[in-house]
Coordinates of C-alpha atoms (C1' of nucleotides) in Angstrom, one line a residue:
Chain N
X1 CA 0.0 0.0 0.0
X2 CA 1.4 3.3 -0.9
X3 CA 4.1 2.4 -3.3
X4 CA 5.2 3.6 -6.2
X5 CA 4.6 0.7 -8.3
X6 CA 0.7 1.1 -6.8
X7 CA 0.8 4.8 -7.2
X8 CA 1.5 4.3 -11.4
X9 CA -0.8 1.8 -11.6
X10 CA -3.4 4.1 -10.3
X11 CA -2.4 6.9 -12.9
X12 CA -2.4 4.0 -15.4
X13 CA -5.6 3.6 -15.3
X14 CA -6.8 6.7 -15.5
X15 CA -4.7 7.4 -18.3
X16 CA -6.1 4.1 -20.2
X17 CA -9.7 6.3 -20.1
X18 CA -8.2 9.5 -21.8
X19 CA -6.4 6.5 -24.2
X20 CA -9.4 5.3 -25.5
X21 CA -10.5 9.2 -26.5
X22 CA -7.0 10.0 -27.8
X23 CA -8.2 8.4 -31.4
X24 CA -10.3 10.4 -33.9
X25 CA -12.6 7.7 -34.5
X26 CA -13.0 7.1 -30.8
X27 CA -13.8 10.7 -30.3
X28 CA -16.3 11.1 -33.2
X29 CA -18.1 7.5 -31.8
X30 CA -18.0 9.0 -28.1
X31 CA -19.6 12.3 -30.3
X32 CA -22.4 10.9 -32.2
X33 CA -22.9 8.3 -29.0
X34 CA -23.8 11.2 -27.2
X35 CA -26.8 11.4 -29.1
X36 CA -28.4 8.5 -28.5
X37 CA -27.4 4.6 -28.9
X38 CA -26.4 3.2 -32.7
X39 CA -26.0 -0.1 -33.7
X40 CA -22.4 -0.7 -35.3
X41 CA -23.4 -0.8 -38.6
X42 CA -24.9 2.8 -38.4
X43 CA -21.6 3.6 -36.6
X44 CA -19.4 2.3 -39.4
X45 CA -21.2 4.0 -41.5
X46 CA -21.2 7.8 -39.5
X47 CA -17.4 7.3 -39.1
X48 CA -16.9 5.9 -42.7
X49 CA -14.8 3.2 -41.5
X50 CA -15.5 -1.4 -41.9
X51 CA -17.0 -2.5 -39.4
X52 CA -14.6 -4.9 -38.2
X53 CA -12.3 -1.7 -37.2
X54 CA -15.4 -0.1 -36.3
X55 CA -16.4 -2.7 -33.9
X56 CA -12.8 -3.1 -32.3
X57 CA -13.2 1.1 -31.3
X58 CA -16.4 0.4 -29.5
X59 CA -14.9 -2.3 -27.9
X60 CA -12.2 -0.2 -26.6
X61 CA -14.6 1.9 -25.8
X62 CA -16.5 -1.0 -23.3
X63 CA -13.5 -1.8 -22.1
X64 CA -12.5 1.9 -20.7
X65 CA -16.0 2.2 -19.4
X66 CA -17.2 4.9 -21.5
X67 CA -19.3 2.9 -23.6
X68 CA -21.6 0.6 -22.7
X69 CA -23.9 -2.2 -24.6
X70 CA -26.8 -4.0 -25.2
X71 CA -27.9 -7.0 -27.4
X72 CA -31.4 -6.6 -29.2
X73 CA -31.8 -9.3 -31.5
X74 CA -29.8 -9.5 -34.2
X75 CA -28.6 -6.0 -33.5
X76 CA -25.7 -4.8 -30.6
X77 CA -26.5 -1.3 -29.4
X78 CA -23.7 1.1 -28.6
X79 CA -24.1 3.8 -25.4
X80 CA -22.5 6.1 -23.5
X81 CA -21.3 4.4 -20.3
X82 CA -22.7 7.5 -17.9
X83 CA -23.5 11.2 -18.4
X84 CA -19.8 11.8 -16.8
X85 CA -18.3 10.4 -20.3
X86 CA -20.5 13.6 -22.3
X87 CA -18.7 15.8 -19.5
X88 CA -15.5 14.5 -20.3
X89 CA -15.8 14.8 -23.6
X90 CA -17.2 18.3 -23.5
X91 CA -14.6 19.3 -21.3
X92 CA -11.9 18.0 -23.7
X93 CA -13.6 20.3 -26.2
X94 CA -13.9 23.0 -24.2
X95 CA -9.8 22.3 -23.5
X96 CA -8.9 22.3 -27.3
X97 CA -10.5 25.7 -27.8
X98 CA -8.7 27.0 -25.5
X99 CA -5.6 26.1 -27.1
X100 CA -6.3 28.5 -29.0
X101 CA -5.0 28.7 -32.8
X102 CA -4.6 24.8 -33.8
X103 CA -8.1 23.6 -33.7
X104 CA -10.0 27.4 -34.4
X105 CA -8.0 26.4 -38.1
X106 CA -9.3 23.3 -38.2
X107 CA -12.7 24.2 -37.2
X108 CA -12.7 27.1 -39.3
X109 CA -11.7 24.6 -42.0
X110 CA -14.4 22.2 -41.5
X111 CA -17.7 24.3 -40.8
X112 CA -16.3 27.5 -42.9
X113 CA -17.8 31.0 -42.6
X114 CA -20.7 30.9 -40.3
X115 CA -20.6 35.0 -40.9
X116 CA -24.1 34.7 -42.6
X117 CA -25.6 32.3 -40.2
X118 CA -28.2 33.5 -38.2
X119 CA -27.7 32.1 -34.3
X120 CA -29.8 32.1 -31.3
X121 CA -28.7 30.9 -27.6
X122 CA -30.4 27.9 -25.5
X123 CA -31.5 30.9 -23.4
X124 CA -32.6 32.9 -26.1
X125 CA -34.8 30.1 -27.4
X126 CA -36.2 29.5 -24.3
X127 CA -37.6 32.8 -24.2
X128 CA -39.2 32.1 -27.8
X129 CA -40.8 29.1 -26.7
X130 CA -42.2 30.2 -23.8
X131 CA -43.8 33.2 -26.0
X132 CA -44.6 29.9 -28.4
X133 CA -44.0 32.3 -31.6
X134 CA -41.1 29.4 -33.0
X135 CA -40.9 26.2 -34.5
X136 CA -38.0 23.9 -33.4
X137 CA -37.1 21.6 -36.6
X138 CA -34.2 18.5 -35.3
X139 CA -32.3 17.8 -38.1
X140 CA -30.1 15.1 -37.7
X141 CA -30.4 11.7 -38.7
X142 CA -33.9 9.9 -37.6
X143 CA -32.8 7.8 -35.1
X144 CA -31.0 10.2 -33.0
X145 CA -34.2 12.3 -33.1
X146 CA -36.1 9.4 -31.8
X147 CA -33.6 8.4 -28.7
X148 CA -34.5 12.0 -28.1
X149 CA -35.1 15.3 -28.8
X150 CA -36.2 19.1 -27.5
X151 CA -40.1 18.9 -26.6
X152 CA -41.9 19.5 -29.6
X153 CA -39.2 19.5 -32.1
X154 CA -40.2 18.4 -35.8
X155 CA -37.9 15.4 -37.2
X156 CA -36.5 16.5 -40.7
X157 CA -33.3 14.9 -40.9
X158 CA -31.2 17.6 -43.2
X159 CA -31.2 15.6 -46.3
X160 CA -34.8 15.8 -46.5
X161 CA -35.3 19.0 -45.8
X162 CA -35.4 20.7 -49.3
X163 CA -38.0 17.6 -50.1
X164 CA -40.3 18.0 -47.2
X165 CA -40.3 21.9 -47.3
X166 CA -44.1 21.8 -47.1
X167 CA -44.1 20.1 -43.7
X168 CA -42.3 22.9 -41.8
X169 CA -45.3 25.4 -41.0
X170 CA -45.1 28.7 -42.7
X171 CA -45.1 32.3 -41.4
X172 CA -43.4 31.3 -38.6
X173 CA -39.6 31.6 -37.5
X174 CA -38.1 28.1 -37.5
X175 CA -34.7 27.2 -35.0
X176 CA -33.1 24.3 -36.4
X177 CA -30.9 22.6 -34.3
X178 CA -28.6 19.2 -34.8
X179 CA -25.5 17.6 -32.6
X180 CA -23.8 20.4 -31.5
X181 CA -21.6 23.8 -32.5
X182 CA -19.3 21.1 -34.9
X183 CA -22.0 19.8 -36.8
X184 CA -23.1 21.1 -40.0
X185 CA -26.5 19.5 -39.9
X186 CA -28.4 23.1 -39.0
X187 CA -26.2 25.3 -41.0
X188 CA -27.3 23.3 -44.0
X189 CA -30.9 23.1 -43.2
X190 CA -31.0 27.3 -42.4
X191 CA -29.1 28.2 -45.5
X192 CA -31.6 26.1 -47.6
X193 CA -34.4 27.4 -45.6
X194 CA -33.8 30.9 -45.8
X195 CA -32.8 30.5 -49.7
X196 CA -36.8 29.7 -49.7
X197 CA -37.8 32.7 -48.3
X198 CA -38.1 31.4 -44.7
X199 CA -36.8 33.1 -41.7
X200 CA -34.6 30.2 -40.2
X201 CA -32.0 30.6 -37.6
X202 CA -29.6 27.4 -35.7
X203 CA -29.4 27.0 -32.3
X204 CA -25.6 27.3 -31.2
X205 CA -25.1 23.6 -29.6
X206 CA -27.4 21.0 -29.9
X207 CA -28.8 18.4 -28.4
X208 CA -26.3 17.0 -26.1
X209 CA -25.7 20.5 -24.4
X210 CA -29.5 21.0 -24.2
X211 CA -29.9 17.4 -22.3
X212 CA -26.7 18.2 -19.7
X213 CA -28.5 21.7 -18.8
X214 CA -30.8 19.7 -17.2
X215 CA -34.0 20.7 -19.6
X216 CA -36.8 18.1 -20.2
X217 CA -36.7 15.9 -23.1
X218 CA -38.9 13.7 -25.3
X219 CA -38.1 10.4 -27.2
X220 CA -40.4 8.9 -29.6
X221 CA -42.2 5.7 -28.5
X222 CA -40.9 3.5 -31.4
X223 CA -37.6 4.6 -29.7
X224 CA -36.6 0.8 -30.1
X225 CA -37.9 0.0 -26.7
X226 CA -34.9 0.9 -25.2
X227 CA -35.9 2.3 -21.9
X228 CA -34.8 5.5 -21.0
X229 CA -31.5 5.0 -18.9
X230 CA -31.0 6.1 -14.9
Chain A
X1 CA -15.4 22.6 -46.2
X2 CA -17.5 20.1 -44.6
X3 CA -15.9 17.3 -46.4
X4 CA -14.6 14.0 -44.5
X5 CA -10.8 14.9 -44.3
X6 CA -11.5 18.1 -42.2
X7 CA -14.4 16.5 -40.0
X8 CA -11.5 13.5 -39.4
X9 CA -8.6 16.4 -39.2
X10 CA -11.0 18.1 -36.6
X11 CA -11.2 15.1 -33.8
X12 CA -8.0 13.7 -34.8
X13 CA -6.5 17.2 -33.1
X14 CA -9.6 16.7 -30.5
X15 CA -8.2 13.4 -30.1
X16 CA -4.3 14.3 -29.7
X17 CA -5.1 16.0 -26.1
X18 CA -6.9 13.1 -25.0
X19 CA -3.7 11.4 -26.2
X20 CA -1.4 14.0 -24.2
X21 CA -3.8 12.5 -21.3
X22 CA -3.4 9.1 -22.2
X23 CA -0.5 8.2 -20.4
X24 CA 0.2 7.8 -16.4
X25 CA 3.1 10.2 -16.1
X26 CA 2.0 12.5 -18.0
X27 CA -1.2 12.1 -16.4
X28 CA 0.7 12.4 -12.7
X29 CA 2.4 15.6 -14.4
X30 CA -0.7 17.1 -15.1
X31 CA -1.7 16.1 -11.4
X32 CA 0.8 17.7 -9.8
X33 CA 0.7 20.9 -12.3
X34 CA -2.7 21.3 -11.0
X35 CA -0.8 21.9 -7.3
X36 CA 1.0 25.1 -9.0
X37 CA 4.1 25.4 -11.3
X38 CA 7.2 23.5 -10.4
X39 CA 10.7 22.6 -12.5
X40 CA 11.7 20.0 -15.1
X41 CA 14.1 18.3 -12.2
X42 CA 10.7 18.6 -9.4
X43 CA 8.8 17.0 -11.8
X44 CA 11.2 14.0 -12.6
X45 CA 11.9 13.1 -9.2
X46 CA 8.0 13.7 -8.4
X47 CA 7.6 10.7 -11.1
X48 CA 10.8 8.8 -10.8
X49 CA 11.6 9.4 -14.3
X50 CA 14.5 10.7 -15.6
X51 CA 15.3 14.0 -16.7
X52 CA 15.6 13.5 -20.2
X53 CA 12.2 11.2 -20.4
X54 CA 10.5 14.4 -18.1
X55 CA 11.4 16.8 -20.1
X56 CA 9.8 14.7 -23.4
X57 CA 6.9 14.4 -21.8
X58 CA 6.2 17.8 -20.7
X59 CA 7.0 19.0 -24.6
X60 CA 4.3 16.8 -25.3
X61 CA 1.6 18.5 -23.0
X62 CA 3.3 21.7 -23.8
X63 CA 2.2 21.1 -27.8
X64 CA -1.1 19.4 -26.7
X65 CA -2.0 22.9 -25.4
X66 CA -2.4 21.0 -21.9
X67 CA 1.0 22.8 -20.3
X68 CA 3.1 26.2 -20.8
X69 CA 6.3 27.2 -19.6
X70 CA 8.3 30.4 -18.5
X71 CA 12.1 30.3 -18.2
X72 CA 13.6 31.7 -14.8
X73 CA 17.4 32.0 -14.7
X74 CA 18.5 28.5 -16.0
X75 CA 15.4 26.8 -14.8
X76 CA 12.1 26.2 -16.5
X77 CA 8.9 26.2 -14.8
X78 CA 6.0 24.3 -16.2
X79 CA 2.1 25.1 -15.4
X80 CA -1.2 24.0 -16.6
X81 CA -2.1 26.1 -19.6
X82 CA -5.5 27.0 -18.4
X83 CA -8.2 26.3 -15.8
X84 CA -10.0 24.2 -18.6
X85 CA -7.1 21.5 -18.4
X86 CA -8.0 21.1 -14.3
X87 CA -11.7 20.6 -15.5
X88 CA -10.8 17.6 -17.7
X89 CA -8.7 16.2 -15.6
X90 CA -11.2 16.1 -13.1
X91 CA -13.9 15.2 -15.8
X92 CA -11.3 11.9 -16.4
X93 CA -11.0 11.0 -13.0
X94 CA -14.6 11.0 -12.3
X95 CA -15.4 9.2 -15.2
X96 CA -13.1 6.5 -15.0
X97 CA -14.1 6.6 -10.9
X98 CA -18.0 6.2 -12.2
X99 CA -16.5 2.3 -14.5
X100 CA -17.1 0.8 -11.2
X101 CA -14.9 -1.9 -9.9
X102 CA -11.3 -1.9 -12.2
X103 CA -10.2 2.0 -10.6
X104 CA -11.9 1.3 -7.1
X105 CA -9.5 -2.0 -6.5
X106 CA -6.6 0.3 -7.7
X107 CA -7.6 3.2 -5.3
X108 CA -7.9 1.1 -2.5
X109 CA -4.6 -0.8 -3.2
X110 CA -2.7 2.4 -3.3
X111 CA -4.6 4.1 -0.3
X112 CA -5.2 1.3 1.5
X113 CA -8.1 1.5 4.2
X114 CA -9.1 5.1 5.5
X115 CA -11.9 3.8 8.0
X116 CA -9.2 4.6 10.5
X117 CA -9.2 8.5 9.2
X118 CA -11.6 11.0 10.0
X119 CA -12.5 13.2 7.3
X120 CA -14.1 16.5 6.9
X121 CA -15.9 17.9 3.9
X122 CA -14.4 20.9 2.1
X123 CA -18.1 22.3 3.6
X124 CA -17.4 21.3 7.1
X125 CA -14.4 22.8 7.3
X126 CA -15.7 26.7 6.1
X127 CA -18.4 26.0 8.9
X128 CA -15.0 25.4 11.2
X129 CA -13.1 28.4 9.5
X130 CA -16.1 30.4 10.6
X131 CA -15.8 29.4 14.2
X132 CA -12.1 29.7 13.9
X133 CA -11.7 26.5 16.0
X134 CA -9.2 24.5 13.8
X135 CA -5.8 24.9 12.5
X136 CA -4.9 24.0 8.8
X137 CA -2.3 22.1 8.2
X138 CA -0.8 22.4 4.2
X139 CA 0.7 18.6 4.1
X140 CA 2.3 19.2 0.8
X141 CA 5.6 19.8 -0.7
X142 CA 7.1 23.1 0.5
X143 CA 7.1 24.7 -3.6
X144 CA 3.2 23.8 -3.7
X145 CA 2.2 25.4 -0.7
X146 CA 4.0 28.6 -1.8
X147 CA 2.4 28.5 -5.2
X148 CA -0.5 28.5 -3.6
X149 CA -2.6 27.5 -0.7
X150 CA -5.9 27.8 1.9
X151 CA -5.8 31.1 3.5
X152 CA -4.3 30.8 7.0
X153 CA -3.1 27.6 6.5
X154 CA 0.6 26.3 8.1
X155 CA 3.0 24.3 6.2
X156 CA 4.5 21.2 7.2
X157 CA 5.4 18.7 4.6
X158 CA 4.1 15.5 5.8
X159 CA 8.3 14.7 5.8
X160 CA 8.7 17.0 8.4
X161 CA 5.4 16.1 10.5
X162 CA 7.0 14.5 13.2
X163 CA 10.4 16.7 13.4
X164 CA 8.2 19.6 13.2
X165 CA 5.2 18.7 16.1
X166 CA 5.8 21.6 18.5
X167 CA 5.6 24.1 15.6
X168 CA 1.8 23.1 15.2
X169 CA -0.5 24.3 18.0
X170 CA -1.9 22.3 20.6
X171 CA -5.3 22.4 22.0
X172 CA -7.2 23.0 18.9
X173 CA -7.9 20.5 15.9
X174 CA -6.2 20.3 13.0
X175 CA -7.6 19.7 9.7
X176 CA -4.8 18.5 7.0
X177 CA -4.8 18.6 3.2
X178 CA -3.1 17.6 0.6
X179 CA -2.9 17.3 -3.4
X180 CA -6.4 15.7 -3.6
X181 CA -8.1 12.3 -2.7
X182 CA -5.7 10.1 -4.4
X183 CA -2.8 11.8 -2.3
X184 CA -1.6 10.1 0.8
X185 CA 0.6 13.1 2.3
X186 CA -2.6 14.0 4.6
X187 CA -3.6 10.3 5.4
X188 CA -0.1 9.9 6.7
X189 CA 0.2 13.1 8.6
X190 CA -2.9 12.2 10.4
X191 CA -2.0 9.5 11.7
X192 CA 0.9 10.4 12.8
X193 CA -0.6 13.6 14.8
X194 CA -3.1 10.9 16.1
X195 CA -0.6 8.8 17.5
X196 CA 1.0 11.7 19.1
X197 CA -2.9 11.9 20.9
X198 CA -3.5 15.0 18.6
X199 CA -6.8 15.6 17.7
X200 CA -6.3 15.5 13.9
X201 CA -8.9 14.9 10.4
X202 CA -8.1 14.8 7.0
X203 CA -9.6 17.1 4.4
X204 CA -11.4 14.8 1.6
X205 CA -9.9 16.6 -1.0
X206 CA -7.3 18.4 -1.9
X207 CA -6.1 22.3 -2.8
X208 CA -6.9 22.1 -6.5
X209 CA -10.4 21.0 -5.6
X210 CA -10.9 24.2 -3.1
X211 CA -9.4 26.3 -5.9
X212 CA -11.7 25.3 -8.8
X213 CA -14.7 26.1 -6.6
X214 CA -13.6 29.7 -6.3
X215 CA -12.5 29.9 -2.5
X216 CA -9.9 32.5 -2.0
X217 CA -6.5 31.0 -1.6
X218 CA -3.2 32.8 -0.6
X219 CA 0.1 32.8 -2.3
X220 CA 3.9 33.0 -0.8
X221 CA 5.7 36.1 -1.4
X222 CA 8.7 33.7 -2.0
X223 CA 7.3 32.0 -4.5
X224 CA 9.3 32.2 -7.3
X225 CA 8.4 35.8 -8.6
X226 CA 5.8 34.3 -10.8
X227 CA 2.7 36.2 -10.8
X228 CA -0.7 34.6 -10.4
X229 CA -1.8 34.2 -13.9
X230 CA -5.2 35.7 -14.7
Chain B
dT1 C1' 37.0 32.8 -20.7
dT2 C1' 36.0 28.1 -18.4
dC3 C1' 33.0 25.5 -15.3
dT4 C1' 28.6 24.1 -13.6
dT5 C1' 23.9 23.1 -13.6
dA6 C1' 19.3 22.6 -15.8
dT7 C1' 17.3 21.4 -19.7
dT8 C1' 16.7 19.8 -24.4
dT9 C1' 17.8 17.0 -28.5
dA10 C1' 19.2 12.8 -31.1
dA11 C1' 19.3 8.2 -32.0
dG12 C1' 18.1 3.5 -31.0
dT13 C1' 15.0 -0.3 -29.3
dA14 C1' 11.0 -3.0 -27.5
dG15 C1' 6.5 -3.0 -27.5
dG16 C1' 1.8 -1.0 -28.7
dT17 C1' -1.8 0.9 -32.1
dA18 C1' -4.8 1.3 -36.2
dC19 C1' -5.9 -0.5 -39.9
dT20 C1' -6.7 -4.6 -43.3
dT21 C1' -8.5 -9.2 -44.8
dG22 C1' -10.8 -13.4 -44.0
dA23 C1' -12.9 -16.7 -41.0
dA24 C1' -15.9 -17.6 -36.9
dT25 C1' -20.3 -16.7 -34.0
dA26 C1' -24.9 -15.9 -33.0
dA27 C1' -29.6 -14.7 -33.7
dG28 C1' -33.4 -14.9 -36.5
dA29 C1' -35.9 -16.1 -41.1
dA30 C1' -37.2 -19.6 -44.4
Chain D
dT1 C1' -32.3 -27.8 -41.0
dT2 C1' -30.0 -24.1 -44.1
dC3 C1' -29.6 -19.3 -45.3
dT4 C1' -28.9 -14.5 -44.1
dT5 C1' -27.4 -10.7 -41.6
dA6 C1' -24.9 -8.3 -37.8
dT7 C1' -21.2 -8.6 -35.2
dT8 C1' -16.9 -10.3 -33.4
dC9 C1' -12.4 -12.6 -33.5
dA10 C1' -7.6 -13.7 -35.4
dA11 C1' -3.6 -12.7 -37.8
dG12 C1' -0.7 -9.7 -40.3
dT13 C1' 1.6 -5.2 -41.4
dA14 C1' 3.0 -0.3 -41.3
dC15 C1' 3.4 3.1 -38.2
dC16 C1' 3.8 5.3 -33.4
dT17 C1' 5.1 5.5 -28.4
dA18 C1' 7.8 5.3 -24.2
dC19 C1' 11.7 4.6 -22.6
dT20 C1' 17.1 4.5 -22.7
dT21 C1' 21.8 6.6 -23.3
dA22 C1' 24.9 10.0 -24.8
dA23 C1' 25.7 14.4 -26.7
dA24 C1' 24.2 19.3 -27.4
dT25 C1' 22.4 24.0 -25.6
dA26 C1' 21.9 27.7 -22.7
dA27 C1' 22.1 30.5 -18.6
dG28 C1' 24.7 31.8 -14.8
dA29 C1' 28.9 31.6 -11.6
dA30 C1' 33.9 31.8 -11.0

DNA sequence: TTCTTATTTAAGTAGGTACTTGAATAAGAA
DNA sequence: TTCTTATTCAAGTACCTACTTAAATAAGAA
């Protein structure tokens, strides 16, 4: 007890946790896990990777504790272990930001100019809904709108959009919002919409930010009866 | 923009701090960085590494963003780049504390059993502040407590505990801290204060912890003419 | 200037990581 | 039962990491 050799151990282990982040693939897996659960074939396919490698990252993942699984039929779904692993990976976020330079490039690189972007805050659209004069239009994939999703929200994941224009209401500012401040999903979904003539705006973060704040959520009853976790 | 490469560019350098994490020394490093700012030959014999293997690992931090550096006469000192980096390093330990079982045998093989301590919440002890019936006892290497520690507090390096018993008053209880839970400097002084039929208690966590919740803390005028940063 | 001390750099090695491909399970459908 | 589909396992390869030792800087002291 005490000893050195214990002592590195210790630090061992808590180094094999920030290990299994310290891969790209891990960290956009831990990303779009936050969302929701996937099975690993609609995780290959996010990450655009086999699903043999695909399958040993989420295993990694199980084995540092950040991920967790279950089997439904033929299907394995993929989770986050514990809402400590989406504060870990937002404060890794929040650390690469500060190091400032590096990653602003890359970020700038990825989402581009957000200069003509309209943007509203989770506070800021809290006010709107409360005065009930918005509608709030999820835009990312179908499943992670099902696991879950602001109250009320529409479901029309961003490659539909320009197809089922009719179904957002009209006359009416819409706040589309998507996985969070690096996703593209809402950017693309506001620029179409306001090329339409609509008045369009994206939410700043997205859904993973709303759902640590504490706010109330809904999921969809075909939400693969997964049960709501503890 | 928005193509594959850059999304895989942007958590690839999301990744490579996680990476910076993902190894015990360095993650000791940033441990004891989180006490306050200490030299390339501290550091190495904190960690029982060598110099030269130190020094690698601290460039490492230092281009993950994670560490920075000043020079002083022909020493370097190394710090935690910003409070962010004490966030996610707390964000890891909690998270890999929360994969029950695996850290938890670790813990307790390092610590060994506390049911003999008595401990006092950081809470408990501003109650005790208040009534100004306890004297703090800083446990920690000299260089830490002069970076920074509790207001009030006395320094004694658990070394020095026993040499050093007259120098801390009798008659009132003393409450010890050291680096943080995983650091046995307190355990140790506690005991031995016990044995000497001291009424003694160990604070259950450390100075980093009372920092990040925004207590006020005092600084050494010795301490190495480095100014608090902002 | 030379000497000393703190730190970094360079080069080498053993072991680990991230992919690949192809075969093995495991659950359900026919 | 056999067939199909989703997932995992096994083995191989190119590259990366953590340490070592020995030499190179860089600042200050004599």
């Amino acid at each position: 007890m005490g000893d050195q050799q214990e002592k590195d151990a210790l630090f061992d282990a808590l180094a094999e946790a920030a290990k299994a982040l310290g891969n790209g693939r891990r960290a956009q897996l831990i990303d779009i896990l936050g969302q929701g659960e996937r099975s690993v074939d609609e995780l290959a396919a996010e990450i655009h990777q086999s699903m043999a490698n695909t399958s040993q990252h989420l295993q990694r993942l199980l084995r540092a504790g950040l991920a967790c699984s279950r089997r439904s039929g033929t299907r394995i779904y993929y989770s986050l272990a514990s809402p400590a692993v989406e504060r870990l990976w937002r404060a890794l976020r929040e650390t690469a930001e500060a190091h400032s330079g590096e990653l602003g490039d890359l970020v700038r690189a990825y989402v581009g100019d957000r200069a003509d972007l309209s943007m509203i805050t989770r506070d800021e659209l809290l006010v709107r809904l409360r005065q009930g004069d918005v509608v709030v239009l999820d835009v990312r994939p179908q499943p992670e709108y099902e696991a879950g999703h602001i109250p009320g929200a529409l479901s029309v994941p961003f490659s539909d959009v320009k197809s089922r224009l009719r179904e957002v209401p009209q006359g009416t500012e819409i706040v589309a919002y998507c996985r969070g401040p690096y996703c593209l999903y809402a950017d693309e979904a506001v620029r179409l919409l306001t090329d339409e003539g609509r008045l369009a705006t994206r939410l700043e973060e997205g859904f993973p930010e709303w759902k640590a704040t504490g706010l109330p959520i809904e999921q969809s009853a075909t939400a693969r009866n997964s049960p709501p976790r503890p």
